[in-house]
Amino acid sequence: MLEAAGLTPTAPRRTPPPPAWLVIALACAGQFLVVLDVSVVNVALPSMRTDLGLSGPGLQWVVNAYAIAFAGFMLLGGRAGDLYGRKRMFLVGLGLFTLASLGGGLAQEGWQLLLARAVQGLGAAVLAPSSLTLLTAAVPEGAARARAIATWTAVGAGGGAAGGLVGGILVQGLSWRWVLLINVPVGAVVLAASARRLTESRAGDRRRLDLPGALLVTAGLATLAYGISQTEAEGWTAAAALVPLLGGLVLITAFLAVEARTAAPLMPLALLRVRSVASANAAMLISGSAMFCMWFFMTLYAQNVLGYSPLDAGLALVPSSLAVVLGSKVAPRLMRAAGARSVAVLGTLVAAAGFGWQSAMRADGVYLTAIMFPGILMMLGAGLAGTPLAALATSGAAPGDAGLVSGLVNTSRTMGGSLGLAVMSTLAAARTAGRTTPVGLTEGYALVFRTGTAVLLAGALLMLAWLPRAARRAT
């Protein structure tokens, strides 16, 4: 009929793939939002506490609810992208993250804010792995992909660095609610552009999702963190603390049992027999338990003791935020000269020096010696140590497992930070003993940094003893 009518049938039009720069921009925008939300709430914590009546343990859960959900479901998010499509999971994760940001910004009760932060973390766990795989699928292997990944990494570090400043501006200029509500218009724009311009990709991997594993590890870590936080008010021997602590250990044990038996585990235990993978993840877990707390307690010290406004507190942490970016950039050059293990140990010792300096804080401290210089040392060390640890872990895996091991490193760091924050908050509260004077608060915060110094020194010894001089690939 078409021929009789003088018309020629045409093949269906295929949508051309988007330019690589656009994919990189959208992937980086998603990653920026994810990392920004780890740090942006810190300067808003005192305002959240006043407005919603949050307790001390409740305040730490504003950070931990996001971090635990993010870490616990990140590997599952990567598997979902392989199975159901990276674009689809990027959109699902970004949509969930944006809606949860709206809910958190409108929260009227403390539990509503904590629930929103947990859902934000779940959305981020689905979004983050897909942002990187979309980028690598769009850029051919070689120098161009290396530059694209470097851009993605730098944007992530920039998100963490910008969090304090952005949060301070929003809290002081508008209200604490805008540290969450700002994600809504940005997320909507990125969501619309991604739905229209990104193309779908899959890995061809039809393994099923290990949902039981993800639920067990996330529930186990959350229960452990809750049990640790209960020790502040109840003591370590009280049933209110012992029951969740034991329950968390049971759930973690069940997670390991499931991973040993399932055909497609979330965390293949065989990978942990590779020395570089096991040692790098252990090192990241230990160092993360100390370094993750830095932003939390430095912000509280600046506002609750030194009397800084939210904006001033954000500005005060800009030099240390830039230091972590500098450390990440310098680390590869040092690794070529001295090796990954040496640079990881050096970075950890530099961070430990900063923590030791910070532990000498006083209630009448001055900016340069009470915040700026020790903060620069802490975060310069974090940047120097993080890059070689990630390099050791991924170089020790077979090529097909490199992405999974990268996820393990991020998961170890975030989970270590979540549990570390619970422990450090309990130590600070015990030392403060209910005092809200500048001197009382300072004593609690100083104990946190002394403990962090000891943890980092132990981590440096572990790295010297266990990290390999040169990683071998698993076969």
Coordinates of C-alpha atoms in Angstrom, one line a residue:
M1 CA 0.0 0.0 0.0
L2 CA 2.8 2.3 0.8
E3 CA 4.3 1.7 -2.6
A4 CA 1.0 2.3 -4.3
A5 CA 0.6 5.6 -2.6
G6 CA 4.1 6.6 -3.7
L7 CA 5.6 6.3 -0.3
T8 CA 8.8 4.5 0.6
P9 CA 9.0 2.6 3.9
T10 CA 11.7 3.8 6.2
A11 CA 13.6 2.0 9.0
P12 CA 12.8 3.0 12.5
R13 CA 14.9 6.0 13.5
R14 CA 17.6 5.2 16.1
T15 CA 18.4 7.7 18.7
P16 CA 22.1 8.6 18.4
P17 CA 24.1 8.2 21.6
P18 CA 24.7 11.3 23.6
P19 CA 28.1 13.0 23.4
A20 CA 30.5 11.8 25.9
W21 CA 30.8 15.2 27.6
L22 CA 27.1 15.2 28.4
V23 CA 27.3 11.7 30.0
I24 CA 30.3 12.8 32.0
A25 CA 28.5 15.9 33.2
L26 CA 25.3 14.1 34.2
A27 CA 27.2 11.3 35.9
C28 CA 29.4 13.8 37.8
A29 CA 26.3 15.8 38.8
G30 CA 24.7 12.7 40.4
Q31 CA 28.0 11.9 42.2
F32 CA 28.3 15.5 43.4
L33 CA 24.9 15.3 45.0
V34 CA 25.6 12.0 46.7
V35 CA 28.9 13.1 48.2
L36 CA 27.7 16.6 49.1
D37 CA 24.9 15.1 51.3
V38 CA 27.5 13.2 53.4
S39 CA 29.0 16.5 54.7
V40 CA 26.4 19.3 54.0
V41 CA 24.3 18.5 57.0
N42 CA 27.1 18.8 59.5
V43 CA 26.9 22.6 59.9
A44 CA 23.1 22.3 60.2
L45 CA 23.1 19.8 63.1
P46 CA 22.8 22.4 65.9
S47 CA 19.9 24.1 64.1
M48 CA 18.2 20.7 63.5
R49 CA 18.6 19.8 67.2
T50 CA 17.0 23.1 68.3
D51 CA 14.1 23.0 65.8
L52 CA 13.2 19.3 66.1
G53 CA 14.3 18.6 69.7
L54 CA 16.7 15.9 68.7
S55 CA 18.8 14.2 71.5
G56 CA 22.6 13.8 71.2
P57 CA 22.3 10.2 69.9
G58 CA 19.5 11.3 67.6
L59 CA 21.8 14.0 66.2
Q60 CA 24.5 11.5 65.2
W61 CA 21.8 9.4 63.5
V62 CA 21.1 12.3 61.1
V63 CA 24.6 11.4 59.7
N64 CA 24.5 7.7 60.4
A65 CA 21.1 6.9 58.9
Y66 CA 22.4 8.2 55.5
A67 CA 25.8 6.6 55.8
I68 CA 24.7 3.1 56.9
A69 CA 22.0 2.9 54.2
F70 CA 24.4 4.2 51.6
A71 CA 27.2 1.7 52.5
G72 CA 24.9 -1.2 53.1
F73 CA 23.1 -1.1 49.8
M74 CA 25.9 0.2 47.5
L75 CA 27.0 -3.2 46.3
L76 CA 23.4 -4.2 45.7
G77 CA 22.9 -1.0 43.7
G78 CA 25.8 -1.9 41.5
R79 CA 24.4 -5.4 40.9
A80 CA 21.0 -3.9 40.1
G81 CA 22.5 -1.7 37.4
D82 CA 24.1 -4.7 35.8
L83 CA 20.9 -6.6 35.8
Y84 CA 18.2 -4.0 35.1
G85 CA 20.2 -1.3 33.2
R86 CA 22.5 1.5 34.4
K87 CA 20.4 4.3 33.1
R88 CA 17.2 2.9 34.7
M89 CA 19.0 2.5 38.1
F90 CA 20.6 5.9 37.8
L91 CA 17.1 7.4 37.3
V92 CA 15.5 5.3 40.1
G93 CA 18.3 6.2 42.5
L94 CA 18.2 9.9 41.7
G95 CA 14.4 10.0 41.9
L96 CA 14.4 8.3 45.3
F97 CA 17.2 10.6 46.5
T98 CA 15.3 13.7 45.3
L99 CA 12.0 12.7 46.9
A100 CA 13.7 11.8 50.2
S101 CA 15.4 15.2 50.2
L102 CA 12.0 16.9 49.9
G103 CA 10.6 14.8 52.7
G104 CA 13.6 15.6 55.0
G105 CA 13.4 19.3 54.2
L106 CA 9.7 19.3 55.2
A107 CA 10.1 17.1 58.3
Q108 CA 8.2 18.2 61.4
E109 CA 9.5 15.5 63.8
G110 CA 12.9 14.0 64.4
W111 CA 11.9 10.5 63.3
Q112 CA 10.6 11.9 60.0
L113 CA 14.0 13.5 59.3
L114 CA 15.9 10.3 60.2
L115 CA 13.6 8.2 58.0
A116 CA 14.2 10.6 55.1
R117 CA 17.9 10.5 55.6
A118 CA 17.8 6.7 55.4
V119 CA 15.8 6.7 52.2
Q120 CA 18.3 9.3 50.8
G121 CA 21.1 6.9 51.6
L122 CA 19.3 4.1 49.8
G123 CA 18.8 6.3 46.7
A124 CA 22.4 7.3 46.8
A125 CA 23.5 3.6 47.0
V126 CA 21.5 2.9 43.8
L127 CA 22.7 6.1 42.1
A128 CA 26.4 6.1 42.8
P129 CA 27.5 2.8 41.2
S130 CA 25.5 3.6 38.1
S131 CA 27.0 7.0 37.7
L132 CA 30.5 5.5 37.3
T133 CA 29.4 2.6 35.0
L134 CA 27.5 5.0 32.7
L135 CA 30.6 7.1 32.4
T136 CA 33.0 4.2 31.7
A137 CA 30.5 2.8 29.1
A138 CA 30.4 6.1 27.3
V139 CA 34.2 6.8 27.1
P140 CA 36.6 4.3 25.3
E141 CA 39.3 2.7 27.4
G142 CA 42.6 4.6 27.5
A143 CA 43.7 8.2 28.3
A144 CA 40.2 9.6 27.7
R145 CA 38.6 7.3 30.2
A146 CA 41.3 7.9 32.7
R147 CA 40.6 11.7 32.4
A148 CA 36.9 11.1 32.7
I149 CA 37.3 9.0 35.9
A150 CA 39.7 11.6 37.3
T151 CA 37.0 14.2 36.7
W152 CA 34.4 12.1 38.4
T153 CA 36.7 11.5 41.4
A154 CA 37.6 15.2 41.7
V155 CA 33.9 16.2 41.6
G156 CA 33.2 13.7 44.4
A157 CA 36.0 15.2 46.5
G158 CA 34.7 18.6 45.6
G159 CA 31.3 17.7 46.8
G160 CA 32.7 16.7 50.2
A161 CA 34.8 19.8 50.3
A162 CA 31.9 22.1 49.4
G163 CA 29.5 20.6 51.9
G164 CA 30.5 22.7 54.9
L165 CA 30.5 26.0 52.9
V166 CA 27.2 25.3 51.1
G167 CA 25.6 24.1 54.3
G168 CA 26.7 27.2 56.2
I169 CA 25.4 29.6 53.5
L170 CA 22.0 27.8 53.3
V171 CA 21.5 27.6 57.1
Q172 CA 22.5 31.2 57.8
G173 CA 20.8 32.7 54.8
L174 CA 17.6 30.5 54.8
S175 CA 17.2 27.7 57.3
W176 CA 18.6 24.2 58.0
R177 CA 15.8 22.8 55.8
W178 CA 17.5 24.1 52.7
V179 CA 20.5 21.8 53.0
L180 CA 18.0 19.1 52.0
L181 CA 15.6 21.1 49.8
I182 CA 18.3 22.4 47.6
N183 CA 18.7 18.9 46.2
V184 CA 15.1 19.0 44.8
P185 CA 15.5 21.5 42.0
V186 CA 19.0 20.3 41.1
G187 CA 17.9 16.6 41.2
A188 CA 14.8 17.4 39.0
V189 CA 17.0 19.1 36.4
V190 CA 19.5 16.2 36.3
L191 CA 16.7 13.7 36.3
A192 CA 14.9 15.3 33.3
A193 CA 18.1 15.6 31.3
S194 CA 19.2 12.1 32.1
A195 CA 15.8 10.6 31.1
R196 CA 15.9 12.4 27.8
R197 CA 19.6 12.1 26.8
L198 CA 21.2 9.0 28.4
T199 CA 21.1 5.7 26.6
E200 CA 20.6 2.3 28.4
S201 CA 23.5 -0.1 29.0
R202 CA 23.8 -3.5 30.7
A203 CA 26.7 -5.7 31.5
G204 CA 25.0 -8.8 30.2
D205 CA 25.3 -10.3 33.7
R206 CA 22.1 -12.2 34.6
R207 CA 23.0 -13.0 38.2
R208 CA 20.2 -12.5 40.6
L209 CA 20.3 -9.8 43.2
D210 CA 21.5 -10.8 46.7
L211 CA 18.8 -8.9 48.5
P212 CA 19.0 -11.1 51.7
G213 CA 22.7 -10.3 52.0
A214 CA 22.2 -6.5 51.6
L215 CA 19.4 -6.5 54.1
L216 CA 21.4 -8.6 56.7
V217 CA 24.5 -6.5 56.5
T218 CA 22.6 -3.2 56.6
A219 CA 20.4 -4.3 59.5
G220 CA 23.4 -5.7 61.3
L221 CA 25.5 -2.5 61.1
A222 CA 22.5 -0.3 62.0
T223 CA 21.7 -2.5 65.1
L224 CA 25.4 -2.5 66.2
A225 CA 25.5 1.3 65.8
Y226 CA 22.2 1.6 67.8
G227 CA 23.6 -0.6 70.6
I228 CA 26.8 1.5 70.8
S229 CA 24.8 4.7 71.0
Q230 CA 22.6 3.2 73.8
T231 CA 25.7 2.7 76.0
E232 CA 25.9 6.4 76.5
A233 CA 22.8 6.5 78.6
E234 CA 22.5 2.8 79.8
G235 CA 26.1 1.6 80.2
W236 CA 27.8 -1.3 78.4
T237 CA 26.2 -4.0 80.6
A238 CA 22.6 -2.9 80.5
A239 CA 20.1 -5.0 78.5
A240 CA 19.2 -2.0 76.4
A241 CA 22.7 -1.9 75.0
L242 CA 23.7 -5.6 75.2
V243 CA 20.6 -6.9 73.3
P244 CA 21.2 -4.7 70.1
L245 CA 24.9 -5.3 70.3
L246 CA 24.5 -9.1 70.3
G247 CA 21.7 -8.8 67.8
G248 CA 23.9 -6.9 65.4
L249 CA 26.7 -9.5 65.7
V250 CA 24.2 -12.3 65.0
L251 CA 23.0 -10.5 61.9
I252 CA 26.5 -9.9 60.7
T253 CA 27.3 -13.6 61.3
A254 CA 24.1 -14.5 59.3
F255 CA 25.3 -12.2 56.5
L256 CA 28.6 -14.1 56.3
A257 CA 26.8 -17.4 56.3
V258 CA 24.5 -16.3 53.4
E259 CA 27.5 -15.0 51.4
A260 CA 29.3 -18.3 51.8
R261 CA 26.4 -20.3 50.4
T262 CA 24.7 -18.1 47.8
A263 CA 25.5 -18.5 44.1
A264 CA 25.8 -14.8 43.5
P265 CA 26.9 -13.2 46.7
L266 CA 26.9 -9.5 47.4
M267 CA 30.4 -9.8 48.8
P268 CA 32.3 -12.8 47.5
L269 CA 34.2 -14.1 50.5
A270 CA 36.9 -15.6 48.2
L271 CA 38.0 -12.1 47.4
L272 CA 39.0 -11.6 51.0
R273 CA 41.6 -14.4 50.6
V274 CA 43.5 -12.0 48.3
R275 CA 46.0 -10.2 50.6
S276 CA 45.8 -6.8 49.0
V277 CA 42.0 -6.8 49.0
A278 CA 41.6 -7.9 52.6
S279 CA 44.3 -5.7 54.0
A280 CA 43.3 -2.6 52.1
N281 CA 39.6 -3.0 53.2
A282 CA 40.7 -3.6 56.8
A283 CA 42.9 -0.5 56.7
M284 CA 40.0 1.6 55.1
L285 CA 37.6 0.4 57.8
I286 CA 40.0 1.3 60.6
S287 CA 41.1 4.7 59.2
G288 CA 37.5 5.6 58.2
S289 CA 36.3 5.0 61.8
A290 CA 38.5 7.9 62.8
M291 CA 38.5 10.2 59.8
F292 CA 34.8 10.2 59.2
C293 CA 34.2 11.8 62.6
M294 CA 36.4 14.8 61.9
W295 CA 33.8 16.9 60.1
F296 CA 31.1 16.0 62.7
F297 CA 33.1 17.1 65.8
M298 CA 34.9 20.0 64.2
T299 CA 31.6 21.5 63.3
L300 CA 30.2 21.0 66.8
Y301 CA 33.4 22.5 68.3
A302 CA 33.3 25.5 66.1
Q303 CA 29.6 26.3 66.8
N304 CA 29.0 25.0 70.3
V305 CA 32.3 26.1 71.9
L306 CA 33.8 28.8 69.8
G307 CA 30.5 30.4 69.0
Y308 CA 30.8 30.4 65.2
S309 CA 27.7 30.9 63.0
P310 CA 26.8 28.1 60.6
L311 CA 28.4 30.2 57.7
D312 CA 31.6 30.9 59.7
A313 CA 31.8 27.2 60.6
G314 CA 31.5 26.2 56.9
L315 CA 34.2 28.8 55.9
A316 CA 36.5 27.6 58.7
L317 CA 36.6 24.1 57.3
V318 CA 37.3 25.2 53.7
P319 CA 41.1 24.9 54.0
S320 CA 40.9 21.4 55.3
S321 CA 38.3 20.5 52.6
L322 CA 40.8 21.7 50.0
A323 CA 43.6 19.8 51.7
V324 CA 41.8 16.4 51.0
V325 CA 41.6 17.3 47.3
L326 CA 45.3 18.3 47.3
G327 CA 46.3 15.0 49.0
S328 CA 44.3 13.0 46.5
K329 CA 46.0 14.8 43.6
V330 CA 49.6 14.5 45.1
A331 CA 49.2 10.8 46.1
P332 CA 49.7 9.3 42.6
R333 CA 53.0 11.1 42.1
L334 CA 54.3 9.9 45.4
M335 CA 53.1 6.4 44.7
R336 CA 55.3 6.2 41.6
A337 CA 58.3 7.2 43.6
A338 CA 57.7 5.4 46.9
G339 CA 55.0 2.8 46.3
A340 CA 51.4 2.5 47.4
R341 CA 52.0 1.0 50.9
S342 CA 54.5 3.7 51.9
V343 CA 52.2 6.5 50.8
A344 CA 49.3 5.0 52.6
V345 CA 51.3 4.8 55.8
L346 CA 52.6 8.3 55.3
G347 CA 49.1 9.7 54.8
T348 CA 47.8 7.9 57.9
L349 CA 50.7 9.3 60.0
V350 CA 50.1 12.8 58.7
A351 CA 46.4 12.5 59.7
A352 CA 47.4 11.1 63.1
A353 CA 49.6 14.1 63.7
G354 CA 46.6 16.4 62.9
F355 CA 44.4 14.4 65.2
G356 CA 46.9 14.7 68.0
W357 CA 47.2 18.4 67.5
Q358 CA 43.4 18.8 67.5
S359 CA 43.2 16.8 70.7
A360 CA 44.9 19.7 72.5
M361 CA 41.9 22.0 71.7
R362 CA 40.8 24.5 74.3
A363 CA 37.6 26.3 75.0
D364 CA 39.3 29.6 74.1
G365 CA 41.1 28.4 71.1
V366 CA 42.0 30.6 68.2
Y367 CA 41.2 29.7 64.6
L368 CA 44.6 29.1 63.1
T369 CA 45.8 26.6 65.8
A370 CA 42.4 25.3 67.0
I371 CA 40.9 24.5 63.6
M372 CA 42.8 25.5 60.4
F373 CA 46.3 23.9 60.8
P374 CA 45.3 20.7 62.5
G375 CA 42.3 20.3 60.1
I376 CA 44.7 20.7 57.1
L377 CA 46.9 17.9 58.4
M378 CA 44.0 15.6 59.1
M379 CA 42.5 15.9 55.7
L380 CA 45.8 16.1 53.8
G381 CA 46.6 12.8 55.4
A382 CA 43.2 11.4 54.5
G383 CA 43.7 12.3 50.8
L384 CA 47.2 10.9 50.7
A385 CA 46.1 7.6 52.3
G386 CA 42.8 7.0 50.5
T387 CA 44.2 6.9 46.9
P388 CA 46.9 4.2 47.5
L389 CA 44.5 2.0 49.6
A390 CA 42.0 2.0 46.8
A391 CA 44.7 1.3 44.2
L392 CA 46.0 -1.6 46.2
A393 CA 42.6 -3.1 46.6
T394 CA 41.6 -2.9 43.0
S395 CA 45.0 -4.0 41.6
G396 CA 44.7 -7.1 43.8
A397 CA 41.5 -8.3 42.1
A398 CA 40.9 -10.0 38.8
P399 CA 39.9 -7.6 36.0
G400 CA 36.3 -8.8 36.2
D401 CA 36.1 -8.0 39.9
A402 CA 37.7 -4.5 39.9
G403 CA 34.4 -2.7 40.0
L404 CA 33.1 -4.9 42.9
V405 CA 36.3 -4.3 44.9
S406 CA 36.0 -0.6 44.4
G407 CA 32.6 -0.8 45.9
L408 CA 34.0 -2.9 48.8
V409 CA 36.6 -0.1 49.5
N410 CA 33.9 2.6 49.6
T411 CA 31.6 0.3 51.7
S412 CA 34.4 -0.4 54.2
R413 CA 35.3 3.2 54.6
T414 CA 31.6 4.3 55.1
M415 CA 30.7 1.5 57.4
G416 CA 33.8 2.1 59.5
G417 CA 32.9 5.7 59.7
S418 CA 29.3 4.9 60.8
L419 CA 30.4 2.6 63.6
G420 CA 33.2 4.9 64.5
L421 CA 30.9 7.9 64.8
A422 CA 28.6 5.9 67.2
V423 CA 31.6 4.9 69.4
M424 CA 33.1 8.4 69.4
S425 CA 29.8 10.1 70.2
T426 CA 29.4 7.8 73.1
L427 CA 32.9 8.6 74.4
A428 CA 32.3 12.3 74.0
A429 CA 29.0 12.1 75.9
A430 CA 30.5 10.0 78.7
R431 CA 33.4 12.5 79.2
T432 CA 31.1 15.5 79.0
A433 CA 28.7 13.9 81.6
G434 CA 25.8 16.2 80.7
R435 CA 27.8 19.4 81.0
T436 CA 27.0 22.0 78.2
T437 CA 29.6 24.6 79.2
P438 CA 32.3 25.3 76.6
V439 CA 34.9 23.7 78.8
G440 CA 32.8 20.5 79.4
L441 CA 32.1 20.1 75.7
T442 CA 35.7 20.7 74.8
E443 CA 36.8 17.9 77.1
G444 CA 34.5 15.5 75.3
Y445 CA 35.6 16.6 71.8
A446 CA 39.3 16.4 72.8
L447 CA 38.8 12.8 74.0
V448 CA 37.4 11.9 70.5
F449 CA 40.5 13.3 68.8
R450 CA 42.9 11.5 71.2
T451 CA 41.1 8.3 70.6
G452 CA 41.2 9.0 66.8
T453 CA 45.0 9.5 67.1
A454 CA 45.4 6.1 68.7
V455 CA 43.2 4.4 66.1
L456 CA 45.2 5.9 63.2
L457 CA 48.5 4.9 64.7
A458 CA 47.2 1.4 65.1
G459 CA 46.0 1.6 61.5
A460 CA 49.5 2.7 60.3
L461 CA 51.1 -0.3 62.1
L462 CA 48.5 -2.6 60.5
M463 CA 49.3 -1.2 57.0
L464 CA 53.1 -1.7 57.5
A465 CA 52.6 -5.3 58.6
W466 CA 49.8 -6.4 56.2
L467 CA 49.7 -4.3 53.1
P468 CA 51.7 -6.0 50.3
R469 CA 54.6 -4.1 48.7
A470 CA 53.1 -4.9 45.3
A471 CA 49.6 -6.3 44.8
R472 CA 49.1 -9.5 42.9
R473 CA 46.1 -10.0 40.7
A474 CA 43.7 -12.8 41.7
T475 CA 43.4 -15.5 39.1

